[in-house]
PDB file of C-alpha atoms and ligand atoms in Angstrom:
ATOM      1  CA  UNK D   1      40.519  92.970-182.531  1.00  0.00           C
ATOM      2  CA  UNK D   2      38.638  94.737-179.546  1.00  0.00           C
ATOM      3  CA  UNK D   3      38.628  98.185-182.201  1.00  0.00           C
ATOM      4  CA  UNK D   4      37.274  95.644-185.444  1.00  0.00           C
ATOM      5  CA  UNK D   5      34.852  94.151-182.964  1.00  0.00           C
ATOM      6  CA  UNK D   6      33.184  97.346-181.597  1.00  0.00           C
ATOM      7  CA  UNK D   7      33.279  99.002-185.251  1.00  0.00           C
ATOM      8  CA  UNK D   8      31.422  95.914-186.624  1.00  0.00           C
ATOM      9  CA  UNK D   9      28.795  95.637-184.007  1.00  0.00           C
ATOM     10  CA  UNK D  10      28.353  99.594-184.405  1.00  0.00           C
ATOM     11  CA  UNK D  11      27.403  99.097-188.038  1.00  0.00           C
ATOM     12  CA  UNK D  12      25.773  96.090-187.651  1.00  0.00           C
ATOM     13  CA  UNK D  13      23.293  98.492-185.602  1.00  0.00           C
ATOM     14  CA  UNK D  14      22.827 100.567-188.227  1.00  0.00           C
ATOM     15  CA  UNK D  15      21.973  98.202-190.913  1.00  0.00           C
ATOM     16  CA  UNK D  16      19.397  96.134-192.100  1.00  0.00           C
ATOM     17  CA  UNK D  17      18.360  92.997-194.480  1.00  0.00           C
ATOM     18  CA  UNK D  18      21.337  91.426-195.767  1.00  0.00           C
ATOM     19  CA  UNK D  19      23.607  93.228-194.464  1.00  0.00           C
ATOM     20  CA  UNK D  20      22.559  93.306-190.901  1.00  0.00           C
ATOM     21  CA  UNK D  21      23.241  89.711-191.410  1.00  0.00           C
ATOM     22  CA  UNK D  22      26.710  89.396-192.726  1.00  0.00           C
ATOM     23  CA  UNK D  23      27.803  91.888-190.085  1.00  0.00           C
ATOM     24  CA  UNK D  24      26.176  89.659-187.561  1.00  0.00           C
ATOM     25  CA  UNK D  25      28.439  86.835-188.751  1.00  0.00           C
ATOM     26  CA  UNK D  26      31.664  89.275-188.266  1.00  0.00           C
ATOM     27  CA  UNK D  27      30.490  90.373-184.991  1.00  0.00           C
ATOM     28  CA  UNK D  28      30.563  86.533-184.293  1.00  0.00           C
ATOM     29  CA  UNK D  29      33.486  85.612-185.926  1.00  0.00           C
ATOM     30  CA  UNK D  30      35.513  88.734-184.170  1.00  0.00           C
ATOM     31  CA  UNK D  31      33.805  87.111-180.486  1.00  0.00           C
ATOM     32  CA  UNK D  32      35.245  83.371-181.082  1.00  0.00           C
ATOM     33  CA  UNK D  33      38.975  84.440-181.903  1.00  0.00           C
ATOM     34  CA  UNK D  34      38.961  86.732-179.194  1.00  0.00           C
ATOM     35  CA  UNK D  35      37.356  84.071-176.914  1.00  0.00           C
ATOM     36  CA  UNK D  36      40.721  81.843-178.993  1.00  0.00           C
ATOM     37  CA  UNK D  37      42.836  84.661-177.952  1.00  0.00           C
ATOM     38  CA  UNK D  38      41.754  84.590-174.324  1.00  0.00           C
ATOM     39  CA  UNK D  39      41.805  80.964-173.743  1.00  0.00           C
ATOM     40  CA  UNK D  40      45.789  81.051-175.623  1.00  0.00           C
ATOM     41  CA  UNK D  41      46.717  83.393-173.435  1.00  0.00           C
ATOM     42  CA  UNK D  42      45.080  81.526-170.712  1.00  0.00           C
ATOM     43  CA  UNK D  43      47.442  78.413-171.162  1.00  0.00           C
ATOM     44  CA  UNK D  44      50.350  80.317-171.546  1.00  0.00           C
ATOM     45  CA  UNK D  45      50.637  81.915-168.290  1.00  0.00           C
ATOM     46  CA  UNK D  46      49.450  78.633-166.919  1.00  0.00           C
ATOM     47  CA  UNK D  47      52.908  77.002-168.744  1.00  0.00           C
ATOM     48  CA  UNK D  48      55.217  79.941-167.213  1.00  0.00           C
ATOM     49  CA  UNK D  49      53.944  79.762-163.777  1.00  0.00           C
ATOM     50  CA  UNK D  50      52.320  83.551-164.506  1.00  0.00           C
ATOM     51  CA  UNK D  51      48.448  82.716-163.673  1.00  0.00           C
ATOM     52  CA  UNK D  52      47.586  83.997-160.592  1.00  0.00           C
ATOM     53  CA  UNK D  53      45.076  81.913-158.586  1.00  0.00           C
ATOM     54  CA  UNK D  54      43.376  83.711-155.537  1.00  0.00           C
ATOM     55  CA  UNK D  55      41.561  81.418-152.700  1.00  0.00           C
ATOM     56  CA  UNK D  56      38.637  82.715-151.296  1.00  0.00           C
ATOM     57  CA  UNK D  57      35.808  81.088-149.323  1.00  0.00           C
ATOM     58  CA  UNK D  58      32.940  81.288-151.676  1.00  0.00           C
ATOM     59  CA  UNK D  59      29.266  79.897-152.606  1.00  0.00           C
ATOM     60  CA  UNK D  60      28.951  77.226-155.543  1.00  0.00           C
ATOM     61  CA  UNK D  61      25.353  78.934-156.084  1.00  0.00           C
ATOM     62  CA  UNK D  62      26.943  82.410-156.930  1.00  0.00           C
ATOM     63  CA  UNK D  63      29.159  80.758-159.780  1.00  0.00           C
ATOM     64  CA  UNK D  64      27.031  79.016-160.961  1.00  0.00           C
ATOM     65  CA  UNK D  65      23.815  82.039-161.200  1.00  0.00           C
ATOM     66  CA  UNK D  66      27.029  84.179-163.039  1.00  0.00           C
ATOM     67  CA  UNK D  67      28.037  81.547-165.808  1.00  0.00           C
ATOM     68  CA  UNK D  68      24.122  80.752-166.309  1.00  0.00           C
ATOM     69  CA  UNK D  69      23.425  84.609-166.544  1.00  0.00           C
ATOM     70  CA  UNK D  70      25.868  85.066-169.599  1.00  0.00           C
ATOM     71  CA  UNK D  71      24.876  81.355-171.235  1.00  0.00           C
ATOM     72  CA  UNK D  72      20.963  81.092-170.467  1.00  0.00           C
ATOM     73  CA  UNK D  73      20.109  82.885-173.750  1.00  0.00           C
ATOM     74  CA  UNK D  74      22.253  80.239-175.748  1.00  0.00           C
ATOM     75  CA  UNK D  75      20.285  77.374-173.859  1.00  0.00           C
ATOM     76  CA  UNK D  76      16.969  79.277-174.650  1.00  0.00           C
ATOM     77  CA  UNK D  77      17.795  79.552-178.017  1.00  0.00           C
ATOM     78  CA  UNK D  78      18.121  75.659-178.411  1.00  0.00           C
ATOM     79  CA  UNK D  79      14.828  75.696-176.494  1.00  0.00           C
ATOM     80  CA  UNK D  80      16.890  73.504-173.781  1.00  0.00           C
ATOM     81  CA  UNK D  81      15.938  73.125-170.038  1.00  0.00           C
ATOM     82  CA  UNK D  82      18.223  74.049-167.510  1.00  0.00           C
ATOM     83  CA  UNK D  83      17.499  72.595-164.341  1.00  0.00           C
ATOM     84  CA  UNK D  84      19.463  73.980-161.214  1.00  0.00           C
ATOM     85  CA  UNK D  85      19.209  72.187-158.013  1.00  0.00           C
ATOM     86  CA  UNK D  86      21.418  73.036-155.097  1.00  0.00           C
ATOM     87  CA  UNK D  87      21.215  72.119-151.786  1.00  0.00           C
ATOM     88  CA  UNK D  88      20.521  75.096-149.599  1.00  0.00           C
ATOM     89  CA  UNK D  89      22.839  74.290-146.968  1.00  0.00           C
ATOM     90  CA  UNK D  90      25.992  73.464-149.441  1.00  0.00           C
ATOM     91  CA  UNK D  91      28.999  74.301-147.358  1.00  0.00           C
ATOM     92  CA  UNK D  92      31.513  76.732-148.888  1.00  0.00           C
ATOM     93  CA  UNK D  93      34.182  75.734-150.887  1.00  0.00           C
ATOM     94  CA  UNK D  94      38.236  77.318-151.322  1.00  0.00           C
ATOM     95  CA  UNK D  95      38.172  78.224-154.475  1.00  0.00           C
ATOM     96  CA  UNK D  96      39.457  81.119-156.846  1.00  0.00           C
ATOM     97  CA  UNK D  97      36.717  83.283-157.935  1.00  0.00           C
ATOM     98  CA  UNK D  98      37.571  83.934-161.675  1.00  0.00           C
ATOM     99  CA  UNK D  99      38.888  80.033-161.952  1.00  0.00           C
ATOM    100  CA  UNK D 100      35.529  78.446-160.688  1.00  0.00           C
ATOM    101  CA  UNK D 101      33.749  81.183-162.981  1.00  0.00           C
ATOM    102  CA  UNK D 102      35.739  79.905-166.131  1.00  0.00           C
ATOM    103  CA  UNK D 103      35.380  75.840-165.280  1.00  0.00           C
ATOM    104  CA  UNK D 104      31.431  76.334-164.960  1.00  0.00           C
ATOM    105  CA  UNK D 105      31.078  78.881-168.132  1.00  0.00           C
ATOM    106  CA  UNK D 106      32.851  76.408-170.319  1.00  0.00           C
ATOM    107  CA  UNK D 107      31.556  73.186-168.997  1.00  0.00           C
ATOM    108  CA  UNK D 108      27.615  74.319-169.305  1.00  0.00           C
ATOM    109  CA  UNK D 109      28.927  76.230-172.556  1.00  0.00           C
ATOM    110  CA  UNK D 110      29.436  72.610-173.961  1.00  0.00           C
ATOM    111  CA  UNK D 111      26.813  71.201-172.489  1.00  0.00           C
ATOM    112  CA  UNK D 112      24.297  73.567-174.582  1.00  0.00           C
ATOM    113  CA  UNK D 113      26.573  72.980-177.475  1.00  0.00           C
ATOM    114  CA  UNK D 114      26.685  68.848-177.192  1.00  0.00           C
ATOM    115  CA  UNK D 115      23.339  69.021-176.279  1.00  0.00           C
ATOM    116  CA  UNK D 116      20.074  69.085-179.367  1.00  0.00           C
ATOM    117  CA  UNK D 117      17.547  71.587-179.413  1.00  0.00           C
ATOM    118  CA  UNK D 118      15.286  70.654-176.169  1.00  0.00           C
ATOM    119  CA  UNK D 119      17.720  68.806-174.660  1.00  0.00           C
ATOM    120  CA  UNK D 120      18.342  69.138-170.919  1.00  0.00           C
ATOM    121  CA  UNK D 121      20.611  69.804-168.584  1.00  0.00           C
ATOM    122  CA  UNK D 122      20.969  69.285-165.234  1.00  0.00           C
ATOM    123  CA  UNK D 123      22.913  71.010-162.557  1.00  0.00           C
ATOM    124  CA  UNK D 124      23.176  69.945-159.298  1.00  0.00           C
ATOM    125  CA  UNK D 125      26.160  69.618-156.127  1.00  0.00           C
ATOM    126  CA  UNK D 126      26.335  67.713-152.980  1.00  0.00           C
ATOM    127  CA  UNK D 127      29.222  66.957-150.380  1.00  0.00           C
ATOM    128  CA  UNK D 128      31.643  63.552-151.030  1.00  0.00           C
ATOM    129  CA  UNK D 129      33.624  63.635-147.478  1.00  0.00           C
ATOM    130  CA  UNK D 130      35.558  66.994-147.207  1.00  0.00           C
ATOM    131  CA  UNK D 131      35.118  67.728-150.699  1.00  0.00           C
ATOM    132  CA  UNK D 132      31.719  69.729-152.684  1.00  0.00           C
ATOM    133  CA  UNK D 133      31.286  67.943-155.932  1.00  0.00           C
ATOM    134  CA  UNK D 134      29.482  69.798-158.658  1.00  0.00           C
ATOM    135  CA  UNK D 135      27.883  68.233-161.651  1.00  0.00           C
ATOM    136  CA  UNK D 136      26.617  69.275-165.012  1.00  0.00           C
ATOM    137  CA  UNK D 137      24.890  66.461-166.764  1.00  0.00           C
ATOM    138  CA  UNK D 138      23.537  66.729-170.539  1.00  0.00           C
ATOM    139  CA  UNK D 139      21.320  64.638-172.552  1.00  0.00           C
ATOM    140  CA  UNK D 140      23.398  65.572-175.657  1.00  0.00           C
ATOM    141  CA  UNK D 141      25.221  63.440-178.361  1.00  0.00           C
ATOM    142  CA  UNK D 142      27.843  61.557-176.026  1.00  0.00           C
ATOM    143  CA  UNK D 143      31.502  60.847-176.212  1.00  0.00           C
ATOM    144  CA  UNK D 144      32.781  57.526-176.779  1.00  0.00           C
ATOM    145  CA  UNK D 145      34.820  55.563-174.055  1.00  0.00           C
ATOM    146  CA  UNK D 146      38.322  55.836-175.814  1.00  0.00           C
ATOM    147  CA  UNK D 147      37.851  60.024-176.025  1.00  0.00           C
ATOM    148  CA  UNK D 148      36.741  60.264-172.794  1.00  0.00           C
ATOM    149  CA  UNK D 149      40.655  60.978-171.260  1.00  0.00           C
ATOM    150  CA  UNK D 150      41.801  62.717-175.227  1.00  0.00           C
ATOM    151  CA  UNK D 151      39.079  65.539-174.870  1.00  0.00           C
ATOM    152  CA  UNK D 152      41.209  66.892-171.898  1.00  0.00           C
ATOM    153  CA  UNK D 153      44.224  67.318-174.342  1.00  0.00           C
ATOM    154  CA  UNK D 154      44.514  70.846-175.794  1.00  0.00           C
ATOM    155  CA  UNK D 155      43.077  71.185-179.154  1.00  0.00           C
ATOM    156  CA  UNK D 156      41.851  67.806-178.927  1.00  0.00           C
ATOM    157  CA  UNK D 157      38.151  67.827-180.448  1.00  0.00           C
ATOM    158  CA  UNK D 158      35.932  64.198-180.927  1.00  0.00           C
ATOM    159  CA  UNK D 159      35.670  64.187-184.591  1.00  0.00           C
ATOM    160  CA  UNK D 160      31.711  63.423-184.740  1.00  0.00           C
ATOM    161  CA  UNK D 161      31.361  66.990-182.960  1.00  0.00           C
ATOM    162  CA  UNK D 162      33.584  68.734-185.038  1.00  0.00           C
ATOM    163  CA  UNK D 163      31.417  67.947-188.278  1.00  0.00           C
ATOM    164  CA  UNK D 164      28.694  69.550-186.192  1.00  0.00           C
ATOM    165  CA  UNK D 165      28.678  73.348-186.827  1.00  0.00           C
ATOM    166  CA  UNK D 166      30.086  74.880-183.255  1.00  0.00           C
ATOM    167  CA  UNK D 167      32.525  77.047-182.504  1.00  0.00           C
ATOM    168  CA  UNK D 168      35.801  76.301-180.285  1.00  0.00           C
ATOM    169  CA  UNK D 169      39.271  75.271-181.142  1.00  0.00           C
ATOM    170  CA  UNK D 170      39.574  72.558-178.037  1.00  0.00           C
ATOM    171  CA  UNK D 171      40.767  74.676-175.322  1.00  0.00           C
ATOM    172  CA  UNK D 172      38.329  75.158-173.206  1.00  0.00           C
ATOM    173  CA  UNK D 173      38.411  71.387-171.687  1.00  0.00           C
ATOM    174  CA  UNK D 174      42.425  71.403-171.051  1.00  0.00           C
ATOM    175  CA  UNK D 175      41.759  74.866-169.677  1.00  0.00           C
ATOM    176  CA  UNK D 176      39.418  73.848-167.364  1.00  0.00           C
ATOM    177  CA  UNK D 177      41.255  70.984-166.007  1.00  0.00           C
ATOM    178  CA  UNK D 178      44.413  72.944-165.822  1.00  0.00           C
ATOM    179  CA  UNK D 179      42.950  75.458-163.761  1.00  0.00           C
ATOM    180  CA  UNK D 180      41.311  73.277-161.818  1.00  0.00           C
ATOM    181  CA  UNK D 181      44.548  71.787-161.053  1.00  0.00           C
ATOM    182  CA  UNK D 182      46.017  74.880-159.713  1.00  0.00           C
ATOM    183  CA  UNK D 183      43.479  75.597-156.883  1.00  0.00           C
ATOM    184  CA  UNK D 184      43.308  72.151-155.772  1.00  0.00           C
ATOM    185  CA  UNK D 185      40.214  71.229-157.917  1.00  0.00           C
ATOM    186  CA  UNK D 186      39.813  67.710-159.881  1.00  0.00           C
ATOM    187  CA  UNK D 187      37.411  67.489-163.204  1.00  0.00           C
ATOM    188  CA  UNK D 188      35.783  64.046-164.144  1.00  0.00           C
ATOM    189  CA  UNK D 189      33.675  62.882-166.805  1.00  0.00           C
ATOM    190  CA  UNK D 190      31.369  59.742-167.441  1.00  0.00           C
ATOM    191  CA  UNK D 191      29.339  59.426-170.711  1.00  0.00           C
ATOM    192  CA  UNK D 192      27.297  57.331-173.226  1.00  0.00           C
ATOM    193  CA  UNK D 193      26.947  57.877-176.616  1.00  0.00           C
ATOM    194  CA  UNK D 194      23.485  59.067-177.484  1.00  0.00           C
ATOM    195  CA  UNK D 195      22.156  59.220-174.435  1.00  0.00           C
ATOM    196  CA  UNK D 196      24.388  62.420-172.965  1.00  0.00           C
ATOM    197  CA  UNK D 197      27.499  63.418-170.846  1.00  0.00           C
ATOM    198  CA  UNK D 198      28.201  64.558-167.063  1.00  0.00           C
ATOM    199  CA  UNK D 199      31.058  66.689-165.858  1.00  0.00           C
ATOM    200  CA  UNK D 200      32.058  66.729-162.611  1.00  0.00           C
ATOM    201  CA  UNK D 201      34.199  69.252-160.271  1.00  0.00           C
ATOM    202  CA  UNK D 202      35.305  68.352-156.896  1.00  0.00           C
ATOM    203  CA  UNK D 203      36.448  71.182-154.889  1.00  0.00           C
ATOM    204  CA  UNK D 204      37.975  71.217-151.183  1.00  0.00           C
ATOM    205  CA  UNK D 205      35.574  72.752-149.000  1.00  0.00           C
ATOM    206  CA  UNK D 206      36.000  75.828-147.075  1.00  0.00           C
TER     207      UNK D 206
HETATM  208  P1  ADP I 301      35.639  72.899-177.868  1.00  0.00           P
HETATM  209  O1  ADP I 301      34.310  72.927-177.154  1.00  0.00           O
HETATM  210  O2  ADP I 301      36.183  74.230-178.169  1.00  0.00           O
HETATM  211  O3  ADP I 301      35.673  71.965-179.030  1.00  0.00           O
HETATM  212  P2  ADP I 301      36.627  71.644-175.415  1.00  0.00           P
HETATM  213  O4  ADP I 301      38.034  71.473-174.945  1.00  0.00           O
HETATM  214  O5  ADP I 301      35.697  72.387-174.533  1.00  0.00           O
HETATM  215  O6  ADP I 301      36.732  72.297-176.850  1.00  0.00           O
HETATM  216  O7  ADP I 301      36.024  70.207-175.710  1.00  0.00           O
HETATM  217  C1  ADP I 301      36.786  69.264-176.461  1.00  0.00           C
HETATM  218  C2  ADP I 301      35.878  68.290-177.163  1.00  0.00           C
HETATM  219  O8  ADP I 301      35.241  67.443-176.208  1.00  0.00           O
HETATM  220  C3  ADP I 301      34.736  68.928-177.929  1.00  0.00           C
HETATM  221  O9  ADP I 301      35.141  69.356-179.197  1.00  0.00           O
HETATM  222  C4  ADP I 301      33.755  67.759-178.013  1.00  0.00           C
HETATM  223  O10 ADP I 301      34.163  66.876-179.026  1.00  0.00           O
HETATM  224  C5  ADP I 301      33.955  67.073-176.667  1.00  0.00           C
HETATM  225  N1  ADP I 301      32.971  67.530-175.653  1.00  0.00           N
HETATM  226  C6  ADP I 301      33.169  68.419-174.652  1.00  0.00           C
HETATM  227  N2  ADP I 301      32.070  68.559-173.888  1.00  0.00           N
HETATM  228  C7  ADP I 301      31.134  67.735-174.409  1.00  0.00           C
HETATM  229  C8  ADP I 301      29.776  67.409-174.068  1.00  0.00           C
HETATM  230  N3  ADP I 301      29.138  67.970-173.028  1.00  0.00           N
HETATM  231  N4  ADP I 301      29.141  66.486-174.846  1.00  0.00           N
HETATM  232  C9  ADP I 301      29.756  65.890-175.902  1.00  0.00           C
HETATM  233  N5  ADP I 301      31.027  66.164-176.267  1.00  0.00           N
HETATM  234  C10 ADP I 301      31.716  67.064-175.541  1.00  0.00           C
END
């Protein structure tokens, strides 16, 4: 996949008109099954007691800057507003540095995707008692009530969003929750259809 991928992003280069734009799509379509790939093999070493979680002492603001860096051009492209606001003096939490990477990149990643063109999203963290809670609120389509435990299942997608054109196969949710799980972290969710969703991540502090 990795050899198909760089080939067809080599000639996409290369070309132009039409078929600049059909090897655009395979460029695309090669990045979301790896992306499948990774998250598979993800939950499986979760399920044998393989993944390897690290704790480290570390700053909410650095994960954040990293999973914004790699999804800002997807929120500019939906002419969205990202709005970060963290308190300067946010203690440190115990966390594992690739782990709180992931949870962020695929909660904001949904955020953009559940979210309209100039939409908004809003992230922001305080401290609840010896924990640093993190929050990434949308204005986006919603989930109803019933879902609202389901979208944590693997594969589990609300079927309103999946008529929407997106990528994902439902992993990245059960992922994040997982490995949340493993490095003492807890995910929550509250939502209203049509008026947006908010994700939250409570992690011990340092
Ligand atoms: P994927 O994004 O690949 O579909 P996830 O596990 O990340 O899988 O999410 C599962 C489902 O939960 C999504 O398909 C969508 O229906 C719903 N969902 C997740 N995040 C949001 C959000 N911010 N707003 C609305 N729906 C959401």
């Amino acid at each position: 996949l990795t050899v198909a991928l760089a080939y067809a992003a080599l000639l996409e280069e290369e070309a132009t008109g039409h078929m600049r734009e059909h090897l655009d799509q395979v460029v695309r379509a090669a990045m979301q099954l790896k992306s499948d790939i990774d998250a598979m093999v993800s939950l499986q070493q979760i399920d044998t007691g393989e993944a390897q979680v690290k704790l480290v002492d570390m700053e909410i603001a650095q994960a954040v800057n990293s999973a914004l860096e790699n999804l800002h051009l997807l929120a500019e492209r939906k002419k969205q507003r990202v709005n970060v606001e963290l308190p300067p003096d946010l203690p440190l939490v115990r966390a594992d540095r690739r782990v709180l990477y992931l949870i962020l990149s695929n909660l904001l990643s949904n955020a953009i995707k559940f979210t309209p063109d100039e939409g908004s999203i809003f992230i922001s963290a305080h401290v609840a008692g010896d924990n640093v809670l993190t929050t990434i609120k949308d204005t986006g389509i919603g989930i109803p009530k019933g879902e609202l435990e389901r979208i944590f299942e693997r594969f589990y997608q609300v079927e309103d969003s999946l008529r929407r054109e997106h990528g994902g196969i439902g992993l990245g949710l059960a992922i994040a929750r997982e490995m949340a799980e493993l490095t003492g972290g807890v995910i929550g969710v509250e939502s209203e259809v049509g008026r947006g969703s908010t994700f939250s991540l409570s992690l011990p502090r340092a």
